[in-house]
């Protein structure tokens, strides 16, 4: 046997095992796999032609994302002599299980034994790894196929290495569970024994790869692989952004202008500097609009521990100037949105003659729905650590956007991007907040102030709730006309909400195509006369992404209104909804005025009303829709298509005599195409149900005199165990085959929860909720 | 200088006596498994055991922990019930982001030590101080029942 293939060489002291043992917590010291002596290697360049080029001039999916995708096995896989397979995860882990699911795809295709797989987190480097923006429910959707090819290519290289070693045709060898077999001679080699030889072989052409057949999958679609970081999470060893500890590190918090756009007038740091442990108080400049990802400025307190920094901040005396948004008041603003929603606005889709059809309708129904600002409030608030050594900045952060963080830090510190490294820790939740790297830039600036010494910046909960990039606030105005049979013959929807684009450019008062395509413009109802309008709304705070974004207010309004129409027509809400959707058909989203389509190809991803009908049928069957319920109980239905996934929900509520709401059960049916890791899909959907209940019953961020009123969890309440749905049953619809394009999972469970809940309350009590949160609207005392 | 008994080890802490135990553990001792979520006794992320009693370390000054046995998530697995709870968490795949789970496990372990066969009402009472933003409550309930050996576990 040739030397590198000698299994006797394996021993527990070699570097590869060291890696396996310690680097699960290696965020603090990037090991760069230096111990992996015979690793396949991590070349520092990928050929430009290895990122996708679509023949279609219009790019879709991962092709359309910055830096596209990469499927080079040398970038994503390393095999040590002991057989440990290290797989890179280049997307951020924030609870969706991506550090389990994506590497699991690679492992399956390469026939690696999951027990011998080690997952390593990629730093921000999109040229090397492809797009890393972990948002839009697209990690699996965009990287399932590239990761399959990574695994298949690695398997093919191992097969080729074994065949060459045995001097047999490659067709005669097979890969199985971390070994290559030659059945004709009964010979076997372990992956570790083949690592060095395989690493020297050329990467096979993409076109020559043999992907596994679905029936041969070992892990994909099975849901039997435990969460990779689970053991660390239940033992307190998991490292989040807030947990970073470096030698001689300082700890910082910042007092930011309470009103967005506000400025510092004066401050007195004398008392703060007397707090034991405080070492420095420093002013950070605020940035001119637009907000973009820029830090808000303010006064930073740097100390020897977090508590001292917080105490120091409490002792600051600061005078702020409120600036242009100093009179932002949520009650006043709601009235402004309502006024705008009652007047014609920019027409964004129009079919037939809505005005005439409304005129001639036998019955007219009109309703207005309000959904307030929300804060993402991930359990781990934003946090980042930075140090600058010899002109090179290193960052450790819980970020959904490592590459964007890297670019912005480079810009702010006037460094080249090559001199900025962003290590991605685990995220204690993200929900869109951690897509914006303002806090990462803050940490870098503070390290700069401290001559490059390591500084950890922590956002307290107050900071998180008062300075988030908030979910929009909206008024949705709907009007419909019914004919004699109760059919909807006219549909007018005016949606008014400040847009995310206001965060990135001045004077943006209309929702972007992306926001309108979240359920409003692409409403798949078969109605002859339909008009969608978008009157103007001005933003007075930083508007940003919140899990499922504008789908929340849109689904709340539309799915509530459908149930209102059913009631007006005297019909069962399920039947009425199915009638509105009409027969099964595949609609080109462009014909609905949806030019965005979640960034996906309109051909691969049409709006499939058959699939929408199917989730509705499935969930209503499962929930025993139409069955008898006791007094005070009710079922509510809602269905929503978002992130190219179809979801329908039935919520069961019980409302007591005095108006106390409880939720015994939620049924959810999900058609997200092929299910790569069904176990984590279920957990995401369960989580969406609870977050949906939370925002519907309690969630509200409101402003007075420009500042956020809620400052911690006593005021910004979240659903707890005792008020959570007691049972959640997730029904995953099987996909036809693995060639069906994948849908998103992280977000689409959320939008239908609030309307299903409010529809259930209506069924139980006759009371219609049109304003979120529900809070004590049901109380009878 | 304050000396605390943390996970069976005496540890000298050079911080003012009113420093919350949370920050002493995280920043001074380096036990970062105990989490910061709110700082105002509102979320449970910072829960530790003080002489077996579930305690919010974010509002407990180190002076109040002197002479008590402090147990954190890092050592709860050495306790028989704590280990059972962790195992149930793993077998039912409870964690999503995992950030709240230190506090959840500390709360659940304290519950099962006090009440080996808790009812749903017991679980609600013991666990409602702990927020999980990811929404893992149903699995937490199921895992507590599994750790307690209560049948009809469904997730
Ligand atoms: S951090 Fe102590 S209860 Fe929230
Ligand atoms: S698992 Fe993320 S907050 Fe509970």
Short mmCIF file of N, CA, C and O in Angstrom, two decimals, chain A residues 94-95 227 230-231 233-236 238-240 242-243 245 251 276 305-307 310 375-381 427-429 431 456 459-462 546 679-680 682-684 686-687 690-691 694 712-714 716 718-722 724-726 728, chain B residues 15-16 18-20 23 26-30 32-33 35-40 42-43 45 73-74 76 86 89-90 92-102 105 120 123-124 127-141 144 154-155:
data_model
loop_
_atom_site.label_atom_id
_atom_site.label_comp_id
_atom_site.label_asym_id
_atom_site.label_seq_id
_atom_site.Cartn_x
_atom_site.Cartn_y
_atom_site.Cartn_z
N UNK A 94 -29.18 30.67 12.22
CA UNK A 94 -29.93 31.54 13.13
C UNK A 94 -31.16 30.83 13.68
O UNK A 94 -32.12 31.48 14.11
N UNK A 95 -31.10 29.50 13.65
CA UNK A 95 -32.22 28.75 14.20
C UNK A 95 -32.94 27.92 13.15
O UNK A 95 -33.75 27.06 13.47
N UNK A 227 -29.61 18.12 15.08
CA UNK A 227 -29.07 19.46 14.83
C UNK A 227 -27.58 19.44 15.14
O UNK A 227 -27.17 19.03 16.23
N UNK A 230 -26.67 21.15 18.27
CA UNK A 230 -27.59 20.89 19.38
C UNK A 230 -26.91 20.64 20.71
O UNK A 230 -27.28 21.21 21.74
N UNK A 231 -25.91 19.75 20.69
CA UNK A 231 -25.25 19.39 21.95
C UNK A 231 -24.58 20.62 22.58
O UNK A 231 -24.65 20.82 23.78
N UNK A 233 -25.59 23.62 22.18
CA UNK A 233 -26.64 24.53 22.65
C UNK A 233 -27.21 24.11 24.00
O UNK A 233 -27.52 24.96 24.83
N UNK A 234 -27.36 22.81 24.22
CA UNK A 234 -27.98 22.39 25.49
C UNK A 234 -26.97 22.31 26.63
O UNK A 234 -27.35 22.10 27.77
N UNK A 235 -25.69 22.49 26.33
CA UNK A 235 -24.69 22.45 27.39
C UNK A 235 -24.06 23.82 27.63
O UNK A 235 -23.13 23.94 28.42
N UNK A 236 -24.54 24.82 26.93
CA UNK A 236 -24.02 26.18 27.14
C UNK A 236 -22.70 26.46 26.44
O UNK A 236 -22.08 27.48 26.67
N UNK A 238 -22.31 26.58 23.05
CA UNK A 238 -22.49 27.23 21.75
C UNK A 238 -22.04 28.68 21.83
O UNK A 238 -22.30 29.37 22.81
N UNK A 239 -21.37 29.13 20.79
CA UNK A 239 -20.82 30.49 20.80
C UNK A 239 -21.62 31.40 19.89
O UNK A 239 -21.61 31.24 18.66
N UNK A 240 -22.26 32.37 20.50
CA UNK A 240 -23.02 33.37 19.75
C UNK A 240 -22.18 34.64 19.64
O UNK A 240 -21.13 34.75 20.28
N UNK A 242 -22.59 37.44 20.97
CA UNK A 242 -22.47 38.12 22.25
C UNK A 242 -21.50 37.41 23.18
O UNK A 242 -21.12 37.94 24.23
N UNK A 243 -21.07 36.21 22.81
CA UNK A 243 -20.21 35.39 23.68
C UNK A 243 -18.73 35.52 23.37
O UNK A 243 -17.90 34.93 24.06
N UNK A 245 -15.02 36.29 23.33
CA UNK A 245 -14.08 36.75 24.37
C UNK A 245 -12.67 36.72 23.80
O UNK A 245 -12.21 35.68 23.36
N UNK A 251 -15.31 46.21 26.71
CA UNK A 251 -16.75 46.00 26.52
C UNK A 251 -17.41 47.36 26.34
O UNK A 251 -17.08 48.29 27.06
N UNK A 276 -16.76 52.63 38.39
CA UNK A 276 -15.61 51.72 38.38
C UNK A 276 -15.65 50.83 37.14
O UNK A 276 -16.68 50.24 36.83
N UNK A 305 -16.00 45.68 31.66
CA UNK A 305 -17.02 44.63 31.54
C UNK A 305 -18.33 45.28 31.10
O UNK A 305 -18.47 46.50 31.14
N UNK A 306 -19.27 44.45 30.68
CA UNK A 306 -20.51 44.97 30.10
C UNK A 306 -21.30 45.79 31.12
O UNK A 306 -21.86 46.83 30.81
N UNK A 307 -21.34 45.27 32.35
CA UNK A 307 -22.14 45.95 33.37
C UNK A 307 -21.61 47.35 33.66
O UNK A 307 -22.37 48.31 33.77
N UNK A 310 -22.70 49.60 30.93
CA UNK A 310 -24.13 49.96 31.05
C UNK A 310 -24.31 51.01 32.16
O UNK A 310 -25.03 52.00 31.99
N UNK A 375 -40.75 44.98 16.13
CA UNK A 375 -39.30 44.81 16.23
C UNK A 375 -39.00 43.31 16.17
O UNK A 375 -39.75 42.51 16.73
N UNK A 376 -37.93 42.97 15.49
CA UNK A 376 -37.59 41.56 15.33
C UNK A 376 -37.29 40.92 16.68
O UNK A 376 -37.63 39.76 16.91
N UNK A 377 -36.62 41.66 17.54
CA UNK A 377 -36.30 41.21 18.90
C UNK A 377 -35.75 39.79 18.96
O UNK A 377 -36.27 38.95 19.68
N UNK A 378 -34.69 39.52 18.22
CA UNK A 378 -34.06 38.21 18.39
C UNK A 378 -33.62 38.07 19.84
O UNK A 378 -33.25 39.06 20.47
N UNK A 379 -33.69 36.86 20.39
CA UNK A 379 -33.35 36.68 21.82
C UNK A 379 -31.94 37.17 22.10
O UNK A 379 -31.67 37.73 23.16
N UNK A 380 -31.04 36.94 21.17
CA UNK A 380 -29.70 37.53 21.31
C UNK A 380 -29.74 38.89 20.63
O UNK A 380 -29.92 38.97 19.41
N UNK A 381 -29.57 39.97 21.39
CA UNK A 381 -29.57 41.28 20.73
C UNK A 381 -28.33 41.40 19.84
O UNK A 381 -27.40 40.60 19.97
N UNK A 427 -26.07 32.72 15.48
CA UNK A 427 -26.97 33.84 15.75
C UNK A 427 -28.06 33.39 16.71
O UNK A 427 -28.70 32.36 16.46
N UNK A 428 -28.25 34.14 17.78
CA UNK A 428 -29.37 33.85 18.67
C UNK A 428 -30.63 34.45 18.10
O UNK A 428 -31.22 35.35 18.67
N UNK A 429 -31.03 33.96 16.93
CA UNK A 429 -32.15 34.54 16.20
C UNK A 429 -31.69 35.70 15.35
O UNK A 429 -30.68 36.36 15.64
N UNK A 431 -34.17 37.03 12.21
CA UNK A 431 -35.48 37.55 11.78
C UNK A 431 -35.37 38.82 10.95
O UNK A 431 -36.28 39.62 10.91
N UNK A 456 -15.78 44.50 22.42
CA UNK A 456 -17.08 43.86 22.15
C UNK A 456 -18.18 44.88 22.40
O UNK A 456 -18.29 45.43 23.50
N UNK A 459 -25.56 45.33 22.25
CA UNK A 459 -26.81 46.11 22.30
C UNK A 459 -27.62 45.56 23.46
O UNK A 459 -27.83 44.35 23.56
N UNK A 460 -28.09 46.44 24.34
CA UNK A 460 -29.00 45.96 25.38
C UNK A 460 -30.37 45.79 24.74
O UNK A 460 -30.59 46.17 23.59
N UNK A 461 -31.29 45.19 25.48
CA UNK A 461 -32.63 45.01 24.90
C UNK A 461 -33.28 46.35 24.59
O UNK A 461 -33.98 46.51 23.60
N UNK A 462 -33.00 47.35 25.43
CA UNK A 462 -33.56 48.68 25.19
C UNK A 462 -33.05 49.19 23.84
O UNK A 462 -33.82 49.74 23.04
N UNK A 546 -38.43 42.26 8.36
CA UNK A 546 -38.82 41.45 9.52
C UNK A 546 -39.29 40.14 8.90
O UNK A 546 -39.98 40.17 7.87
N UNK A 679 -37.49 17.51 9.28
CA UNK A 679 -37.54 17.73 10.72
C UNK A 679 -37.34 19.22 11.04
O UNK A 679 -38.05 19.82 11.84
N UNK A 680 -36.37 19.85 10.37
CA UNK A 680 -36.13 21.29 10.60
C UNK A 680 -37.21 22.14 9.93
O UNK A 680 -37.48 23.26 10.35
N UNK A 682 -40.36 21.29 9.92
CA UNK A 682 -41.41 21.28 10.95
C UNK A 682 -41.08 22.28 12.06
O UNK A 682 -41.94 23.04 12.51
N UNK A 683 -39.85 22.28 12.50
CA UNK A 683 -39.52 23.16 13.62
C UNK A 683 -39.65 24.63 13.21
O UNK A 683 -40.08 25.47 13.99
N UNK A 684 -39.28 24.94 11.96
CA UNK A 684 -39.44 26.32 11.48
C UNK A 684 -40.92 26.71 11.43
O UNK A 684 -41.29 27.83 11.78
N UNK A 686 -43.43 25.36 13.16
CA UNK A 686 -43.92 25.49 14.55
C UNK A 686 -43.54 26.87 15.11
O UNK A 686 -44.35 27.55 15.73
N UNK A 687 -42.28 27.25 14.87
CA UNK A 687 -41.81 28.54 15.36
C UNK A 687 -42.59 29.69 14.74
O UNK A 687 -42.92 30.67 15.40
N UNK A 690 -45.90 30.22 16.43
CA UNK A 690 -45.83 30.91 17.73
C UNK A 690 -45.47 32.38 17.54
O UNK A 690 -46.05 33.26 18.17
N UNK A 691 -44.55 32.66 16.62
CA UNK A 691 -44.24 34.06 16.36
C UNK A 691 -45.47 34.78 15.78
O UNK A 691 -45.74 35.93 16.10
N UNK A 694 -47.77 35.52 18.51
CA UNK A 694 -47.17 36.58 19.32
C UNK A 694 -47.42 37.95 18.70
O UNK A 694 -47.87 38.88 19.36
N UNK A 712 -38.53 47.41 26.74
CA UNK A 712 -38.05 46.07 27.10
C UNK A 712 -39.25 45.12 27.03
O UNK A 712 -40.34 45.52 26.64
N UNK A 713 -39.04 43.87 27.45
CA UNK A 713 -40.07 42.85 27.22
C UNK A 713 -41.33 43.04 28.06
O UNK A 713 -42.36 42.43 27.77
N UNK A 714 -41.28 43.88 29.10
CA UNK A 714 -42.52 44.14 29.84
C UNK A 714 -43.47 44.98 28.99
O UNK A 714 -44.68 44.89 29.12
N UNK A 716 -42.81 45.53 25.30
CA UNK A 716 -42.91 44.85 24.00
C UNK A 716 -43.05 43.38 24.33
O UNK A 716 -42.07 42.65 24.47
N UNK A 718 -43.97 39.40 24.28
CA UNK A 718 -43.90 38.25 23.38
C UNK A 718 -44.69 37.11 24.02
O UNK A 718 -44.77 37.02 25.24
N UNK A 719 -45.24 36.27 23.17
CA UNK A 719 -46.01 35.14 23.69
C UNK A 719 -45.11 34.22 24.50
O UNK A 719 -43.98 33.93 24.13
N UNK A 720 -45.63 33.80 25.63
CA UNK A 720 -44.91 32.88 26.51
C UNK A 720 -45.59 31.52 26.50
O UNK A 720 -46.66 31.35 25.91
N UNK A 721 -44.98 30.60 27.20
CA UNK A 721 -45.46 29.22 27.24
C UNK A 721 -46.96 29.10 27.55
O UNK A 721 -47.68 28.36 26.90
N UNK A 722 -47.44 29.85 28.55
CA UNK A 722 -48.82 29.65 29.00
C UNK A 722 -49.85 30.14 27.97
O UNK A 722 -50.97 29.64 27.95
N UNK A 724 -49.12 30.24 24.59
CA UNK A 724 -48.76 29.70 23.27
C UNK A 724 -49.79 28.64 22.86
O UNK A 724 -50.46 28.06 23.71
N UNK A 725 -49.93 28.42 21.55
CA UNK A 725 -50.79 27.31 21.13
C UNK A 725 -50.34 26.02 21.81
O UNK A 725 -49.14 25.76 21.92
N UNK A 726 -51.30 25.26 22.29
CA UNK A 726 -50.95 24.07 23.06
C UNK A 726 -50.42 22.96 22.14
O UNK A 726 -49.55 22.19 22.50
N UNK A 728 -49.35 22.07 17.92
CA UNK A 728 -49.17 22.51 16.54
C UNK A 728 -48.93 21.27 15.70
O UNK A 728 -48.04 20.47 15.99
N UNK B 15 -14.93 42.33 41.27
CA UNK B 15 -15.90 43.28 40.71
C UNK B 15 -16.67 43.88 41.87
O UNK B 15 -16.78 43.26 42.93
N UNK B 16 -17.25 45.08 41.68
CA UNK B 16 -18.05 45.67 42.75
C UNK B 16 -19.17 44.71 43.19
O UNK B 16 -19.70 43.96 42.37
N UNK B 18 -22.17 45.02 43.83
CA UNK B 18 -23.52 45.13 43.27
C UNK B 18 -23.56 44.67 41.80
O UNK B 18 -24.60 44.75 41.15
N UNK B 19 -22.45 44.19 41.27
CA UNK B 19 -22.46 43.70 39.90
C UNK B 19 -23.39 42.49 39.79
O UNK B 19 -23.30 41.57 40.59
N UNK B 20 -24.29 42.49 38.82
CA UNK B 20 -25.15 41.32 38.67
C UNK B 20 -24.33 40.05 38.37
O UNK B 20 -23.36 40.09 37.63
N UNK B 23 -23.23 39.19 34.72
CA UNK B 23 -22.05 39.77 34.07
C UNK B 23 -20.76 39.26 34.70
O UNK B 23 -19.73 39.17 34.04
N UNK B 26 -20.36 35.90 32.91
CA UNK B 26 -20.05 36.00 31.48
C UNK B 26 -18.72 36.70 31.22
O UNK B 26 -17.89 36.19 30.47
N UNK B 27 -18.55 37.86 31.84
CA UNK B 27 -17.39 38.68 31.48
C UNK B 27 -16.17 38.37 32.33
O UNK B 27 -15.04 38.47 31.86
N UNK B 28 -16.39 38.02 33.60
CA UNK B 28 -15.24 37.82 34.48
C UNK B 28 -14.81 36.35 34.51
O UNK B 28 -13.65 36.03 34.32
N UNK B 29 -15.78 35.45 34.75
CA UNK B 29 -15.44 34.03 34.86
C UNK B 29 -15.31 33.39 33.48
O UNK B 29 -14.59 32.41 33.30
N UNK B 30 -16.01 33.93 32.51
CA UNK B 30 -15.93 33.36 31.16
C UNK B 30 -16.93 32.24 30.92
O UNK B 30 -16.80 31.48 29.97
N UNK B 32 -20.02 31.72 29.45
CA UNK B 32 -20.94 32.49 28.59
C UNK B 32 -22.21 31.72 28.25
O UNK B 32 -23.04 32.20 27.48
N UNK B 33 -22.36 30.52 28.81
CA UNK B 33 -23.58 29.75 28.55
C UNK B 33 -24.81 30.42 29.14
O UNK B 33 -25.93 30.28 28.65
N UNK B 35 -27.12 33.41 29.50
CA UNK B 35 -27.32 34.43 28.46
C UNK B 35 -27.95 35.71 28.98
O UNK B 35 -28.74 35.71 29.93
N UNK B 36 -27.66 36.77 28.25
CA UNK B 36 -28.32 38.06 28.47
C UNK B 36 -29.47 38.19 27.47
O UNK B 36 -29.26 38.01 26.27
N UNK B 37 -30.67 38.49 27.98
CA UNK B 37 -31.80 38.69 27.07
C UNK B 37 -32.51 40.00 27.30
O UNK B 37 -33.02 40.60 26.37
N UNK B 38 -32.57 40.44 28.58
CA UNK B 38 -33.33 41.66 28.85
C UNK B 38 -32.70 42.50 29.96
O UNK B 38 -32.81 43.71 29.97
N UNK B 39 -32.10 41.83 30.93
CA UNK B 39 -31.48 42.56 32.04
C UNK B 39 -32.45 43.04 33.09
O UNK B 39 -32.05 43.69 34.06
N UNK B 40 -33.74 42.73 32.92
CA UNK B 40 -34.73 43.24 33.88
C UNK B 40 -35.65 42.14 34.41
O UNK B 40 -36.82 42.39 34.71
N UNK B 42 -37.10 39.65 32.93
CA UNK B 42 -38.31 39.55 32.11
C UNK B 42 -38.26 38.43 31.08
O UNK B 42 -39.27 38.16 30.42
N UNK B 43 -37.12 37.75 30.91
CA UNK B 43 -37.04 36.78 29.81
C UNK B 43 -36.50 35.41 30.19
O UNK B 43 -36.69 34.45 29.45
N UNK B 45 -33.50 34.20 30.17
CA UNK B 45 -32.30 33.71 29.48
C UNK B 45 -31.12 33.54 30.43
O UNK B 45 -30.22 32.75 30.17
N UNK B 73 -25.54 26.45 33.38
CA UNK B 73 -25.83 25.50 32.31
C UNK B 73 -24.62 24.61 32.00
O UNK B 73 -24.77 23.45 31.65
N UNK B 74 -23.42 25.17 32.18
CA UNK B 74 -22.23 24.40 31.85
C UNK B 74 -22.08 23.16 32.72
O UNK B 74 -21.42 22.20 32.32
N UNK B 76 -24.89 21.76 34.57
CA UNK B 76 -26.17 21.13 34.94
C UNK B 76 -26.24 19.68 34.45
O UNK B 76 -26.98 18.85 35.00
N UNK B 86 -31.39 17.61 29.28
CA UNK B 86 -30.59 17.88 28.07
C UNK B 86 -30.81 16.79 27.03
O UNK B 86 -30.95 17.08 25.83
N UNK B 89 -34.08 17.23 25.36
CA UNK B 89 -33.98 18.38 24.44
C UNK B 89 -33.37 17.94 23.10
O UNK B 89 -33.81 18.35 22.05
N UNK B 90 -32.33 17.11 23.21
CA UNK B 90 -31.68 16.63 21.99
C UNK B 90 -32.58 15.68 21.23
O UNK B 90 -32.69 15.75 20.01
N UNK B 92 -35.75 15.38 21.07
CA UNK B 92 -36.90 15.98 20.40
C UNK B 92 -36.52 17.18 19.54
O UNK B 92 -37.38 17.84 18.97
N UNK B 93 -35.23 17.46 19.43
CA UNK B 93 -34.80 18.57 18.58
C UNK B 93 -35.41 19.89 19.01
O UNK B 93 -35.92 20.65 18.19
N UNK B 94 -35.36 20.17 20.30
CA UNK B 94 -36.00 21.39 20.81
C UNK B 94 -35.37 22.67 20.25
O UNK B 94 -36.07 23.54 19.75
N UNK B 95 -34.04 22.83 20.32
CA UNK B 95 -33.49 24.15 20.00
C UNK B 95 -33.69 24.55 18.54
O UNK B 95 -33.61 23.72 17.64
N UNK B 96 -33.95 25.82 18.35
CA UNK B 96 -33.82 26.40 17.02
C UNK B 96 -32.52 27.21 17.06
O UNK B 96 -31.46 26.63 16.85
N UNK B 97 -32.59 28.51 17.36
CA UNK B 97 -31.32 29.23 17.48
C UNK B 97 -30.56 28.79 18.72
O UNK B 97 -29.36 28.93 18.80
N UNK B 98 -31.29 28.29 19.70
CA UNK B 98 -30.65 27.77 20.91
C UNK B 98 -30.36 28.78 21.99
O UNK B 98 -30.01 28.42 23.12
N UNK B 99 -30.52 30.05 21.67
CA UNK B 99 -30.05 31.10 22.60
C UNK B 99 -30.80 31.08 23.94
O UNK B 99 -30.20 31.28 24.98
N UNK B 100 -32.10 30.82 23.89
CA UNK B 100 -32.87 30.83 25.13
C UNK B 100 -32.74 29.53 25.90
O UNK B 100 -33.23 29.42 27.02
N UNK B 101 -32.14 28.51 25.25
CA UNK B 101 -32.29 27.16 25.80
C UNK B 101 -31.51 26.92 27.08
O UNK B 101 -31.90 26.07 27.88
N UNK B 102 -30.44 27.67 27.32
CA UNK B 102 -29.77 27.54 28.62
C UNK B 102 -30.77 27.82 29.74
O UNK B 102 -30.92 27.03 30.67
N UNK B 105 -33.53 25.18 30.01
CA UNK B 105 -33.09 23.93 30.62
C UNK B 105 -32.90 24.10 32.13
O UNK B 105 -33.25 23.22 32.91
N UNK B 120 -49.55 19.95 33.07
CA UNK B 120 -49.39 21.05 32.11
C UNK B 120 -49.41 22.39 32.83
O UNK B 120 -48.66 23.31 32.48
N UNK B 123 -46.12 23.01 34.34
CA UNK B 123 -45.15 23.39 33.30
C UNK B 123 -45.35 24.86 32.91
O UNK B 123 -44.39 25.63 32.83
N UNK B 124 -46.59 25.24 32.70
CA UNK B 124 -46.87 26.65 32.36
C UNK B 124 -46.29 27.58 33.42
O UNK B 124 -45.66 28.59 33.11
N UNK B 127 -42.39 27.58 33.48
CA UNK B 127 -41.68 27.94 32.24
C UNK B 127 -42.08 29.29 31.66
O UNK B 127 -41.45 29.76 30.71
N UNK B 128 -43.13 29.90 32.18
CA UNK B 128 -43.61 31.13 31.53
C UNK B 128 -42.74 32.35 31.78
O UNK B 128 -42.94 33.39 31.17
N UNK B 129 -41.75 32.20 32.64
CA UNK B 129 -40.78 33.29 32.80
C UNK B 129 -39.71 33.28 31.72
O UNK B 129 -38.90 34.18 31.64
N UNK B 130 -39.72 32.24 30.90
CA UNK B 130 -38.67 32.09 29.89
C UNK B 130 -39.23 32.32 28.49
O UNK B 130 -40.05 31.55 28.01
N UNK B 131 -38.75 33.37 27.84
CA UNK B 131 -39.21 33.65 26.48
C UNK B 131 -38.37 32.87 25.48
O UNK B 131 -37.15 32.77 25.62
N UNK B 132 -39.04 32.32 24.47
CA UNK B 132 -38.32 31.77 23.32
C UNK B 132 -38.86 32.47 22.08
O UNK B 132 -40.00 32.26 21.68
N UNK B 133 -38.05 33.34 21.50
CA UNK B 133 -38.51 34.09 20.33
C UNK B 133 -38.66 33.19 19.11
O UNK B 133 -39.46 33.46 18.22
N UNK B 134 -37.88 32.12 19.06
CA UNK B 134 -38.00 31.19 17.92
C UNK B 134 -39.28 30.37 18.01
O UNK B 134 -39.69 29.77 17.02
N UNK B 135 -39.88 30.28 19.19
CA UNK B 135 -41.14 29.56 19.32
C UNK B 135 -40.99 28.07 19.45
O UNK B 135 -41.57 27.30 18.69
N UNK B 136 -40.24 27.63 20.45
CA UNK B 136 -40.05 26.18 20.64
C UNK B 136 -40.90 25.63 21.78
O UNK B 136 -40.64 24.52 22.26
N UNK B 137 -41.92 26.37 22.21
CA UNK B 137 -42.65 25.99 23.42
C UNK B 137 -43.27 24.60 23.37
O UNK B 137 -43.26 23.88 24.36
N UNK B 138 -43.84 24.22 22.22
CA UNK B 138 -44.49 22.90 22.16
C UNK B 138 -43.48 21.79 22.38
O UNK B 138 -43.75 20.81 23.08
N UNK B 139 -42.31 21.96 21.78
CA UNK B 139 -41.29 20.92 21.96
C UNK B 139 -40.70 20.95 23.37
O UNK B 139 -40.33 19.92 23.92
N UNK B 140 -40.62 22.15 23.95
CA UNK B 140 -40.14 22.23 25.34
C UNK B 140 -41.09 21.45 26.25
O UNK B 140 -40.66 20.65 27.08
N UNK B 141 -42.38 21.66 26.06
CA UNK B 141 -43.36 20.96 26.88
C UNK B 141 -43.20 19.44 26.70
O UNK B 141 -43.18 18.68 27.67
N UNK B 144 -40.01 18.19 28.39
CA UNK B 144 -40.12 18.10 29.86
C UNK B 144 -40.86 16.82 30.24
O UNK B 144 -40.45 16.08 31.14
N UNK B 154 -45.99 13.86 22.17
CA UNK B 154 -46.16 14.12 20.73
C UNK B 154 -45.50 15.44 20.40
O UNK B 154 -45.54 16.37 21.19
N UNK B 155 -44.89 15.47 19.25
CA UNK B 155 -44.33 16.74 18.78
C UNK B 155 -44.91 17.04 17.42
O UNK B 155 -44.93 16.18 16.57
#
